[in-house]
Amino acid sequence: MSLETIINLEDVSLKFKLQKERTPSIKEFTVKLITRKVSYLDFYALKNINLEIKKGESVGIIGRNGSGKTTLLRIIAGIYKPTSGKVYVKGRIMPIIELGAGFDMELTGKENIFLNGLLLGMTRREIEKKYDEIVEFSGLKDFINSPLRTYSSGMILRLGFSVATAINPDIILLDEVFAVGDEEFKKKCIAKIKEFKENGSTFLFVSHNMNAIKEICEMAILIEKGKIIMYTQKEEVIKCYLKLDF
Amino acid sequence: MENKFIWIKDLLFEFIRKDLKLKYKRSILGIAWSILNPLLMMIVMSIVFSYLFRFQIKNYPIYILSGIIFWNFFSTSTNLSSLSLISNSSLLKKVYFPRVLLVISSTLSQFINLLYALIPLVIIMFFYKTPPKLSFILIPIPILSLLLFTIGLSLILSILSVYFTDISYIYQIILLAWMYLTPIFYPPSIVPDKYKIFLQINPMYHIIISLREVIYSGEFPSLNTLTLSFIFSFSIFLFGLWFFKKNENKVMYLL
């Protein structure tokens, strides 16, 4: 296995300016700006993150709700820009922060495959090439020209997963996609993920499901209040996480 | 890099296609509404304004139509685009794509509707036996000015309305006042001299006037007006892009 660095975060911080009161109207804001009463509260969603991930590694990200797990994925995916620090990412990213980004209930399954695929970074031609495969994998051939609103939530999930896994990306960001869906779906997901791993994809996997982390990842990161407090072998990190008092 | 360019182009087209598909998805007449809507509006306006206000304007329906379709494009797109970041906030947090595409695609799909609306305009002109004159070939220039001005303003509004939700409500009122300050229903000659300045500083006035000249009067607009109006619109467009780029990342945290 090559040891090429594929993701590197150097001293990355993300600071939100929280206004102490709710979003004001323009009038209030102007009045306060003039009287210099706009007060902000600095809130670090991520603070001084240093992280290096090598090609082919699978890393679980664990931590409590609101600790900054999803924010970290968003930084890597380029959705958020850090307030300070450097983000280096090499290769093609497949961000599966939620399945079916951009799905529209009024559009047909086919139309949604194209919309969703484009939003995930594929070109139209790539989707056309993979189209039959996607439909096949989703098992929704008979419904593909019906509007999405006629689908069950399980069918929508399957469609989203089929599009997201149609191409072989270098980096896959997964955020709690197993939380929904039945056992069969979970098995299908894990099988697909293992297939990607064999092909050399790098994984970042956010989950509260320790069993899924154990099954997929080798390493794990523990995040607490926007800081990485541990990054080592998964067993040790999970042990430490479970000991955190809730 | 080339691949990225193709992707951006594909995504833009897909957004536009989606907008157009969804717009009339459940209606029976579908895309025909883009043609019917301005026609029906013209009929109502011509009746109201020619009987109630008795403007002495030749071929008043054409006069109205050649103003209202462009104004409608401007007001609908700025209105919709100004909300395009807010209404897509959940999508913006799931995947990364150039966010500017949301605003531009929403304006461009309205623009395609505008092109459809030109069909009834030309038909009505033949009906009134005043078919388009040679000046009509200049129509792309003021239309391009209109498009650039609309996109520029939409970009600015889309950012501002994330910072201040009230912007979109205030803008509705501004639009209403702006419409009456632009000679769409009335001839500019009824505006008293001392208020003419309000027309002169209104960018939409210059655009509408140029459009009227090439469509309705069949005159060639002065090169000065065309160029100045284009340069102004282009500057607003560039400023809008710059303003959007400068703020888009900050705005993401507020969505």
Short mmCIF file of C-alpha atoms in Angstrom, two decimals:
data_model
loop_
_atom_site.label_atom_id
_atom_site.label_comp_id
_atom_site.label_asym_id
_atom_site.label_seq_id
_atom_site.Cartn_x
_atom_site.Cartn_y
_atom_site.Cartn_z
CA MET A 1 0.00 0.00 0.00
CA SER A 2 1.37 3.40 -0.89
CA LEU A 3 1.78 5.91 1.87
CA GLU A 4 0.86 8.96 -0.07
CA THR A 5 -0.91 11.67 1.94
CA ILE A 6 -4.34 12.25 0.49
CA ILE A 7 -5.89 14.55 3.09
CA ASN A 8 -3.92 17.02 5.14
CA LEU A 9 -5.33 19.63 7.49
CA GLU A 10 -2.86 22.09 8.95
CA ASP A 11 -3.93 24.00 12.02
CA VAL A 12 -7.46 24.36 10.74
CA SER A 13 -9.92 26.44 12.73
CA LEU A 14 -13.45 27.39 11.96
CA LYS A 15 -14.86 30.26 13.94
CA PHE A 16 -18.50 31.24 13.91
CA LYS A 17 -19.51 34.66 14.99
CA LEU A 18 -22.62 34.16 17.00
CA GLN A 19 -24.65 37.22 17.65
CA LYS A 20 -25.73 37.20 21.24
CA GLU A 21 -29.26 38.06 20.20
CA ARG A 22 -31.24 36.66 17.29
CA THR A 23 -30.69 37.83 13.71
CA PRO A 24 -31.88 41.40 13.78
CA SER A 25 -33.90 43.38 11.33
CA ILE A 26 -31.92 45.90 9.34
CA LYS A 27 -33.30 48.71 11.44
CA GLU A 28 -32.20 47.17 14.70
CA PHE A 29 -28.87 46.21 13.22
CA THR A 30 -28.16 49.71 11.96
CA VAL A 31 -29.15 51.27 15.25
CA LYS A 32 -26.89 48.89 17.10
CA LEU A 33 -24.05 49.27 14.65
CA ILE A 34 -24.12 53.02 15.11
CA THR A 35 -24.31 52.76 18.87
CA ARG A 36 -21.66 50.02 18.68
CA LYS A 37 -23.78 47.57 20.52
CA VAL A 38 -23.43 44.63 18.14
CA SER A 39 -21.78 42.05 20.29
CA TYR A 40 -20.50 38.81 18.94
CA LEU A 41 -19.66 35.64 20.70
CA ASP A 42 -16.81 33.73 19.13
CA PHE A 43 -17.58 30.08 18.83
CA TYR A 44 -15.05 27.60 17.55
CA ALA A 45 -16.72 24.79 15.65
CA LEU A 46 -13.24 23.42 15.00
CA LYS A 47 -10.05 24.51 16.70
CA ASN A 48 -6.46 23.89 15.63
CA ILE A 49 -7.15 20.69 13.78
CA ASN A 50 -4.08 18.88 12.47
CA LEU A 51 -4.89 15.76 10.56
CA GLU A 52 -3.04 13.68 8.03
CA ILE A 53 -4.72 10.77 6.31
CA LYS A 54 -2.91 8.50 3.90
CA LYS A 55 -4.26 6.88 0.80
CA GLY A 56 -6.31 3.76 1.47
CA GLU A 57 -6.87 4.42 5.17
CA SER A 58 -10.29 4.11 6.74
CA VAL A 59 -10.85 6.48 9.59
CA GLY A 60 -13.86 6.61 11.86
CA ILE A 61 -14.85 9.90 13.42
CA ILE A 62 -16.59 9.66 16.74
CA GLY A 63 -17.71 12.15 19.32
CA ARG A 64 -20.81 13.48 20.98
CA ASN A 65 -23.56 15.41 19.24
CA GLY A 66 -22.37 18.87 18.32
CA SER A 67 -18.71 18.05 18.80
CA GLY A 68 -17.80 19.01 15.23
CA LYS A 69 -17.84 15.70 13.34
CA THR A 70 -20.02 16.78 10.46
CA THR A 71 -18.32 20.17 10.33
CA LEU A 72 -15.01 18.38 9.84
CA LEU A 73 -16.45 16.43 6.90
CA ARG A 74 -17.84 19.64 5.43
CA ILE A 75 -14.43 21.29 5.66
CA ILE A 76 -12.84 18.37 3.80
CA ALA A 77 -15.62 18.40 1.20
CA GLY A 78 -15.06 22.14 0.61
CA ILE A 79 -18.53 23.12 1.75
CA TYR A 80 -17.09 25.27 4.54
CA LYS A 81 -13.90 27.24 4.19
CA PRO A 82 -11.81 27.34 7.35
CA THR A 83 -11.32 30.68 9.11
CA SER A 84 -7.63 29.89 9.40
CA GLY A 85 -5.31 27.05 8.49
CA LYS A 86 -4.82 25.03 5.35
CA VAL A 87 -6.83 22.23 3.82
CA TYR A 88 -5.14 19.95 1.32
CA VAL A 89 -7.20 17.28 -0.39
CA LYS A 90 -6.03 15.23 -3.34
CA GLY A 91 -8.29 13.32 -5.66
CA ARG A 92 -11.95 12.94 -6.24
CA ILE A 93 -14.25 13.26 -3.24
CA MET A 94 -17.63 11.63 -2.90
CA PRO A 95 -19.43 13.47 -0.11
CA ILE A 96 -22.25 11.31 1.23
CA ILE A 97 -23.22 13.65 4.02
CA GLU A 98 -26.79 12.75 3.28
CA LEU A 99 -28.06 10.43 0.58
CA GLY A 100 -29.95 11.96 -2.31
CA ALA A 101 -28.69 15.55 -2.22
CA GLY A 102 -30.98 17.69 -4.34
CA PHE A 103 -33.62 15.02 -4.88
CA ASP A 104 -36.85 16.60 -6.03
CA MET A 105 -40.12 14.84 -5.33
CA GLU A 106 -41.79 16.09 -8.51
CA LEU A 107 -39.06 14.78 -10.81
CA THR A 108 -38.87 11.17 -11.95
CA GLY A 109 -36.33 8.67 -10.70
CA LYS A 110 -34.37 9.05 -13.91
CA GLU A 111 -34.30 12.84 -13.73
CA ASN A 112 -33.21 12.63 -10.11
CA ILE A 113 -30.35 10.31 -10.95
CA PHE A 114 -28.93 12.97 -13.26
CA LEU A 115 -29.54 15.87 -10.88
CA ASN A 116 -28.08 14.04 -7.90
CA GLY A 117 -25.14 12.64 -9.86
CA LEU A 118 -24.23 16.09 -11.16
CA LEU A 119 -24.41 17.53 -7.66
CA LEU A 120 -22.07 14.80 -6.48
CA GLY A 121 -19.52 15.94 -9.04
CA MET A 122 -20.11 13.67 -12.01
CA THR A 123 -20.45 15.02 -15.54
CA ARG A 124 -23.48 14.23 -17.65
CA ARG A 125 -21.51 11.83 -19.79
CA GLU A 126 -20.23 9.90 -16.80
CA ILE A 127 -23.77 9.47 -15.54
CA GLU A 128 -25.02 8.37 -18.95
CA LYS A 129 -22.31 5.72 -19.02
CA LYS A 130 -23.19 4.48 -15.56
CA TYR A 131 -26.94 4.93 -15.88
CA ASP A 132 -27.92 1.29 -16.53
CA GLU A 133 -25.67 0.14 -13.74
CA ILE A 134 -27.24 2.61 -11.31
CA VAL A 135 -30.78 1.53 -12.17
CA GLU A 136 -29.78 -2.12 -11.98
CA PHE A 137 -28.16 -1.71 -8.58
CA SER A 138 -31.11 0.22 -7.17
CA GLY A 139 -33.55 -2.46 -8.32
CA LEU A 140 -36.03 0.27 -9.29
CA LYS A 141 -36.23 -0.36 -13.01
CA ASP A 142 -40.02 -0.48 -13.11
CA PHE A 143 -40.43 2.80 -11.26
CA ILE A 144 -37.65 4.82 -12.85
CA ASN A 145 -40.01 7.01 -14.89
CA SER A 146 -42.41 7.73 -12.03
CA PRO A 147 -42.07 10.86 -9.93
CA LEU A 148 -40.13 10.44 -6.73
CA ARG A 149 -43.14 11.35 -4.60
CA THR A 150 -44.62 7.94 -5.46
CA TYR A 151 -41.58 6.17 -3.96
CA SER A 152 -41.36 4.84 -0.44
CA SER A 153 -38.63 6.26 1.76
CA GLY A 154 -36.70 3.00 1.43
CA MET A 155 -36.79 3.24 -2.35
CA ILE A 156 -35.53 6.83 -2.25
CA LEU A 157 -32.67 5.73 -0.04
CA ARG A 158 -31.74 2.93 -2.42
CA LEU A 159 -31.75 5.28 -5.37
CA GLY A 160 -29.53 7.76 -3.52
CA PHE A 161 -27.09 5.07 -2.52
CA SER A 162 -26.92 3.67 -6.05
CA VAL A 163 -26.00 7.06 -7.50
CA ALA A 164 -23.47 7.84 -4.78
CA THR A 165 -21.64 4.56 -5.27
CA ALA A 166 -21.73 4.53 -9.07
CA ILE A 167 -18.22 5.81 -9.54
CA ASN A 168 -15.04 4.89 -7.79
CA PRO A 169 -13.87 7.96 -5.91
CA ASP A 170 -10.53 8.47 -4.15
CA ILE A 171 -12.08 9.75 -0.95
CA ILE A 172 -15.47 8.86 0.47
CA LEU A 173 -17.02 10.93 3.23
CA LEU A 174 -19.83 9.10 4.97
CA ASP A 175 -22.07 10.67 7.56
CA GLU A 176 -24.39 8.33 9.45
CA VAL A 177 -25.97 6.91 6.33
CA PHE A 178 -26.77 3.66 8.11
CA ALA A 179 -28.89 5.36 10.72
CA VAL A 180 -31.77 4.98 8.31
CA GLY A 181 -32.67 1.96 6.26
CA ASP A 182 -33.34 -1.66 7.09
CA GLU A 183 -30.94 -4.53 7.78
CA GLU A 184 -30.75 -5.60 4.17
CA PHE A 185 -29.83 -2.09 3.10
CA LYS A 186 -27.13 -1.89 5.75
CA LYS A 187 -25.62 -5.16 4.57
CA LYS A 188 -25.62 -3.92 1.00
CA CYS A 189 -23.93 -0.69 2.10
CA ILE A 190 -21.21 -2.44 4.04
CA ALA A 191 -20.54 -4.84 1.18
CA LYS A 192 -20.19 -1.94 -1.22
CA ILE A 193 -17.90 -0.08 1.16
CA LYS A 194 -15.65 -3.12 1.48
CA GLU A 195 -15.51 -3.35 -2.28
CA PHE A 196 -14.38 0.29 -2.46
CA LYS A 197 -11.78 -0.34 0.22
CA GLU A 198 -10.30 -3.14 -1.82
CA ASN A 199 -10.08 -0.77 -4.75
CA GLY A 200 -8.03 1.57 -2.61
CA SER A 201 -10.52 4.29 -1.68
CA THR A 202 -9.95 6.32 1.46
CA PHE A 203 -12.80 6.51 3.95
CA LEU A 204 -13.88 9.01 6.52
CA PHE A 205 -16.82 7.70 8.40
CA VAL A 206 -18.88 9.56 10.99
CA SER A 207 -21.04 7.33 13.13
CA HIS A 208 -22.47 6.71 16.55
CA ASN A 209 -22.65 3.06 15.69
CA MET A 210 -19.48 1.57 17.20
CA ASN A 211 -20.06 -1.79 15.53
CA ALA A 212 -20.09 -0.18 12.10
CA ILE A 213 -16.90 1.70 12.95
CA LYS A 214 -15.27 -1.54 14.12
CA GLU A 215 -16.27 -3.29 10.95
CA ILE A 216 -15.14 -0.65 8.47
CA CYS A 217 -12.30 1.35 9.99
CA GLU A 218 -8.79 0.69 11.21
CA MET A 219 -8.16 4.05 12.82
CA ALA A 220 -10.49 6.43 14.61
CA ILE A 221 -10.59 10.06 15.65
CA LEU A 222 -12.26 11.27 18.79
CA ILE A 223 -13.54 14.83 18.61
CA GLU A 224 -14.67 16.83 21.57
CA LYS A 225 -15.70 20.51 21.44
CA GLY A 226 -14.11 21.01 18.04
CA LYS A 227 -10.74 19.54 18.97
CA ILE A 228 -9.20 16.23 18.05
CA ILE A 229 -8.38 14.67 21.38
CA MET A 230 -7.33 11.29 20.10
CA TYR A 231 -6.29 9.77 16.80
CA THR A 232 -5.06 6.21 16.93
CA GLN A 233 -6.17 2.57 16.62
CA LYS A 234 -9.96 2.20 16.68
CA GLU A 235 -10.19 -0.06 19.76
CA GLU A 236 -8.45 2.40 21.99
CA VAL A 237 -10.45 5.37 20.72
CA ILE A 238 -13.76 3.58 21.13
CA LYS A 239 -12.82 2.58 24.66
CA CYS A 240 -11.95 6.16 25.48
CA TYR A 241 -15.17 7.46 23.90
CA LEU A 242 -17.34 5.10 25.90
CA LYS A 243 -15.65 6.29 29.07
CA LEU A 244 -16.51 9.94 28.42
CA ASP A 245 -19.25 10.75 30.82
CA PHE A 246 -22.51 11.84 29.28
CA MET B 1 -9.45 21.23 -15.25
CA GLU B 2 -11.31 20.77 -18.52
CA ASN B 3 -13.41 18.17 -16.82
CA LYS B 4 -14.34 20.67 -14.15
CA PHE B 5 -15.50 23.13 -16.77
CA ILE B 6 -17.72 20.49 -18.38
CA TRP B 7 -19.12 19.60 -14.98
CA ILE B 8 -20.02 23.22 -14.20
CA LYS B 9 -21.68 23.64 -17.58
CA ASP B 10 -23.62 20.37 -17.17
CA LEU B 11 -24.75 21.36 -13.70
CA LEU B 12 -25.90 24.80 -14.86
CA PHE B 13 -27.94 23.25 -17.68
CA GLU B 14 -29.40 20.68 -15.31
CA PHE B 15 -30.53 23.40 -12.88
CA ILE B 16 -32.19 25.33 -15.70
CA ARG B 17 -33.83 22.18 -17.06
CA LYS B 18 -35.14 21.36 -13.61
CA ASP B 19 -36.58 24.86 -13.13
CA LEU B 20 -38.37 24.75 -16.46
CA LYS B 21 -39.67 21.23 -15.91
CA LEU B 22 -40.98 22.00 -12.45
CA LYS B 23 -42.56 25.28 -13.35
CA TYR B 24 -45.50 23.86 -15.25
CA LYS B 25 -45.20 20.23 -14.21
CA ARG B 26 -48.76 19.80 -13.02
CA SER B 27 -50.50 22.26 -15.32
CA ILE B 28 -52.39 21.11 -18.40
CA LEU B 29 -51.21 23.83 -20.77
CA GLY B 30 -47.60 23.54 -19.62
CA ILE B 31 -45.10 25.71 -21.41
CA ALA B 32 -47.92 27.42 -23.32
CA TRP B 33 -48.45 29.49 -20.18
CA SER B 34 -45.20 31.31 -20.89
CA ILE B 35 -46.86 32.61 -24.04
CA LEU B 36 -50.41 32.98 -22.75
CA ASN B 37 -49.53 34.77 -19.55
CA PRO B 38 -48.16 37.97 -21.13
CA LEU B 39 -51.00 37.98 -23.65
CA LEU B 40 -53.70 37.86 -21.01
CA MET B 41 -51.88 40.43 -18.94
CA MET B 42 -51.69 42.71 -21.94
CA ILE B 43 -55.43 42.46 -22.52
CA VAL B 44 -56.24 43.37 -18.93
CA MET B 45 -53.77 46.25 -18.84
CA SER B 46 -54.82 47.69 -22.19
CA ILE B 47 -58.46 47.73 -21.11
CA VAL B 48 -57.71 49.26 -17.73
CA PHE B 49 -55.28 51.88 -18.90
CA SER B 50 -56.78 52.91 -22.22
CA TYR B 51 -60.32 53.30 -20.88
CA LEU B 52 -59.53 54.55 -17.42
CA PHE B 53 -56.55 56.78 -17.99
CA ARG B 54 -57.00 57.54 -21.68
CA PHE B 55 -53.36 57.81 -22.64
CA GLN B 56 -53.04 58.96 -26.22
CA ILE B 57 -50.70 56.23 -27.37
CA LYS B 58 -50.89 54.59 -30.74
CA ASN B 59 -51.19 50.78 -30.62
CA TYR B 60 -51.32 50.82 -26.86
CA PRO B 61 -51.34 46.98 -26.47
CA ILE B 62 -47.97 46.78 -28.21
CA TYR B 63 -46.68 49.63 -26.10
CA ILE B 64 -47.69 47.81 -22.93
CA LEU B 65 -46.50 44.42 -24.04
CA SER B 66 -43.07 45.69 -25.08
CA GLY B 67 -42.61 47.01 -21.55
CA ILE B 68 -44.35 44.53 -19.33
CA ILE B 69 -42.69 41.31 -20.52
CA PHE B 70 -39.25 42.75 -19.82
CA TRP B 71 -40.30 44.20 -16.50
CA ASN B 72 -41.85 40.88 -15.49
CA PHE B 73 -38.64 39.08 -16.30
CA PHE B 74 -36.69 41.56 -14.22
CA SER B 75 -38.98 41.52 -11.20
CA THR B 76 -39.63 37.77 -11.13
CA SER B 77 -36.00 36.81 -11.48
CA THR B 78 -34.60 39.26 -8.97
CA ASN B 79 -37.32 38.21 -6.57
CA LEU B 80 -36.70 34.48 -6.97
CA SER B 81 -32.94 34.67 -7.18
CA SER B 82 -32.71 36.78 -4.07
CA LEU B 83 -34.09 33.79 -2.17
CA SER B 84 -32.10 31.15 -4.03
CA LEU B 85 -29.46 30.67 -1.33
CA ILE B 86 -31.95 30.57 1.52
CA SER B 87 -34.33 28.17 -0.16
CA ASN B 88 -31.49 25.82 -1.07
CA SER B 89 -29.75 25.98 2.28
CA SER B 90 -30.01 22.26 3.01
CA LEU B 91 -28.56 21.35 -0.39
CA LEU B 92 -25.70 23.81 0.07
CA LYS B 93 -24.71 22.06 3.29
CA LYS B 94 -24.64 18.61 1.73
CA VAL B 95 -22.48 19.00 -1.33
CA TYR B 96 -20.02 21.47 -2.76
CA PHE B 97 -20.70 23.10 -6.10
CA PRO B 98 -20.16 26.66 -7.32
CA ARG B 99 -22.97 28.42 -5.48
CA VAL B 100 -23.14 31.17 -8.03
CA LEU B 101 -24.84 28.61 -10.31
CA LEU B 102 -27.98 28.70 -8.20
CA VAL B 103 -28.50 32.40 -8.81
CA ILE B 104 -27.44 32.35 -12.45
CA SER B 105 -29.54 29.30 -13.34
CA SER B 106 -32.61 30.74 -11.72
CA THR B 107 -32.21 33.96 -13.74
CA LEU B 108 -31.49 32.08 -16.96
CA SER B 109 -34.58 29.92 -16.68
CA GLN B 110 -36.65 33.08 -16.33
CA PHE B 111 -34.77 34.43 -19.32
CA ILE B 112 -35.91 31.46 -21.42
CA ASN B 113 -39.46 32.30 -20.40
CA LEU B 114 -38.84 35.83 -21.58
CA LEU B 115 -37.76 34.53 -24.98
CA TYR B 116 -41.01 32.59 -25.20
CA ALA B 117 -42.91 35.75 -24.35
CA LEU B 118 -41.38 37.45 -27.39
CA ILE B 119 -43.46 35.15 -29.61
CA PRO B 120 -46.86 36.65 -28.70
CA LEU B 121 -45.28 40.10 -28.92
CA VAL B 122 -44.32 39.58 -32.56
CA ILE B 123 -47.69 38.00 -33.35
CA ILE B 124 -49.54 40.98 -31.87
CA MET B 125 -47.36 43.34 -33.89
CA PHE B 126 -48.41 41.63 -37.09
CA PHE B 127 -52.02 41.64 -35.90
CA TYR B 128 -51.88 45.45 -35.51
CA LYS B 129 -50.25 45.70 -38.93
CA THR B 130 -47.07 47.18 -37.50
CA PRO B 131 -44.62 44.32 -38.10
CA PRO B 132 -41.11 44.61 -36.68
CA LYS B 133 -38.92 47.07 -38.55
CA LEU B 134 -35.24 46.83 -39.32
CA SER B 135 -34.39 48.26 -35.90
CA PHE B 136 -35.64 44.99 -34.41
CA ILE B 137 -32.31 43.33 -35.20
CA LEU B 138 -30.73 45.49 -32.49
CA ILE B 139 -32.89 43.88 -29.81
CA PRO B 140 -30.11 41.58 -28.50
CA ILE B 141 -28.15 44.57 -27.19
CA PRO B 142 -30.72 46.00 -24.75
CA ILE B 143 -31.80 42.46 -23.84
CA LEU B 144 -28.22 41.58 -22.94
CA SER B 145 -28.01 44.73 -20.82
CA LEU B 146 -31.20 43.70 -19.08
CA LEU B 147 -29.89 40.18 -18.45
CA LEU B 148 -26.56 41.37 -17.04
CA PHE B 149 -28.21 43.96 -14.83
CA THR B 150 -30.68 41.36 -13.54
CA ILE B 151 -28.00 38.77 -12.76
CA GLY B 152 -25.82 41.38 -11.05
CA LEU B 153 -28.62 42.64 -8.85
CA SER B 154 -29.76 39.07 -8.07
CA LEU B 155 -26.27 38.12 -6.92
CA ILE B 156 -26.15 41.09 -4.56
CA LEU B 157 -29.67 40.47 -3.23
CA SER B 158 -29.10 36.75 -2.69
CA ILE B 159 -26.21 37.50 -0.33
CA LEU B 160 -27.88 40.41 1.45
CA SER B 161 -31.05 38.43 2.10
CA VAL B 162 -29.05 35.82 4.01
CA TYR B 163 -27.58 38.52 6.23
CA PHE B 164 -30.93 40.22 6.68
CA THR B 165 -34.09 38.26 6.10
CA ASP B 166 -36.06 41.51 5.91
CA ILE B 167 -34.40 42.39 2.62
CA SER B 168 -36.74 40.19 0.65
CA TYR B 169 -39.80 41.87 2.14
CA ILE B 170 -38.44 45.35 1.62
CA TYR B 171 -37.49 44.46 -1.91
CA GLN B 172 -41.11 43.63 -2.77
CA ILE B 173 -42.08 47.20 -1.91
CA ILE B 174 -39.08 48.64 -3.72
CA LEU B 175 -40.07 46.67 -6.81
CA LEU B 176 -43.59 48.04 -6.71
CA ALA B 177 -42.39 51.62 -6.47
CA TRP B 178 -39.72 50.95 -9.07
CA MET B 179 -42.33 49.66 -11.52
CA TYR B 180 -44.35 52.87 -11.25
CA LEU B 181 -41.17 54.94 -11.65
CA THR B 182 -40.46 53.16 -14.91
CA PRO B 183 -42.60 54.14 -17.90
CA ILE B 184 -44.22 50.80 -18.57
CA PHE B 185 -47.91 51.76 -18.67
CA TYR B 186 -47.52 55.45 -19.31
CA PRO B 187 -45.53 57.52 -21.79
CA PRO B 188 -42.44 59.19 -20.27
CA SER B 189 -43.74 62.51 -21.63
CA ILE B 190 -46.36 62.77 -18.86
CA VAL B 191 -43.64 63.03 -16.23
CA PRO B 192 -43.20 66.71 -15.28
CA ASP B 193 -39.79 68.15 -16.11
CA LYS B 194 -38.75 68.63 -12.51
CA TYR B 195 -39.20 64.91 -11.82
CA LYS B 196 -37.45 63.76 -15.01
CA ILE B 197 -34.30 63.26 -12.98
CA PHE B 198 -35.91 60.19 -11.39
CA LEU B 199 -36.20 58.64 -14.82
CA GLN B 200 -32.65 59.55 -15.73
CA ILE B 201 -31.11 57.84 -12.72
CA ASN B 202 -33.24 54.71 -13.17
CA PRO B 203 -31.24 52.04 -15.04
CA MET B 204 -34.43 50.20 -15.96
CA TYR B 205 -35.73 53.36 -17.64
CA HIS B 206 -32.86 53.39 -20.12
CA ILE B 207 -33.20 49.68 -20.83
CA ILE B 208 -36.96 49.84 -21.35
CA ILE B 209 -36.66 52.95 -23.53
CA SER B 210 -34.12 51.27 -25.78
CA LEU B 211 -36.28 48.18 -26.05
CA ARG B 212 -39.32 50.32 -26.90
CA GLU B 213 -37.41 52.12 -29.60
CA VAL B 214 -36.29 48.98 -31.38
CA ILE B 215 -39.61 47.15 -30.98
CA TYR B 216 -42.38 49.70 -30.81
CA SER B 217 -41.20 52.87 -32.53
CA GLY B 218 -38.96 51.11 -35.03
CA GLU B 219 -36.23 53.67 -34.46
CA PHE B 220 -32.58 53.06 -33.97
CA PRO B 221 -31.71 54.07 -30.42
CA SER B 222 -28.83 56.45 -29.98
CA LEU B 223 -25.52 54.65 -29.78
CA ASN B 224 -24.78 56.60 -26.62
CA THR B 225 -27.77 55.27 -24.71
CA LEU B 226 -27.10 51.71 -25.81
CA THR B 227 -23.43 51.81 -24.89
CA LEU B 228 -23.88 53.59 -21.59
CA SER B 229 -26.66 51.28 -20.56
CA PHE B 230 -24.59 48.25 -21.49
CA ILE B 231 -21.51 49.47 -19.64
CA PHE B 232 -23.59 50.22 -16.57
CA SER B 233 -25.23 46.77 -16.61
CA PHE B 234 -21.93 45.06 -17.17
CA SER B 235 -20.41 46.90 -14.21
CA ILE B 236 -23.29 45.88 -11.97
CA PHE B 237 -22.81 42.31 -13.19
CA LEU B 238 -19.09 42.37 -12.37
CA PHE B 239 -19.73 44.01 -9.02
CA GLY B 240 -22.37 41.37 -8.25
CA LEU B 241 -19.94 38.55 -9.04
CA TRP B 242 -17.24 40.15 -6.90
CA PHE B 243 -19.64 40.79 -4.03
CA PHE B 244 -20.96 37.24 -4.20
CA LYS B 245 -17.47 35.68 -4.29
CA LYS B 246 -16.35 37.81 -1.39
CA ASN B 247 -19.26 36.83 0.81
CA GLU B 248 -20.33 33.34 -0.23
CA ASN B 249 -18.15 31.53 2.29
CA LYS B 250 -19.19 33.75 5.18
CA VAL B 251 -22.81 33.35 4.28
CA MET B 252 -22.54 29.55 4.40
CA TYR B 253 -22.22 29.58 8.18
CA LEU B 254 -25.42 31.59 8.50
CA LEU B 255 -27.58 29.27 6.42
#
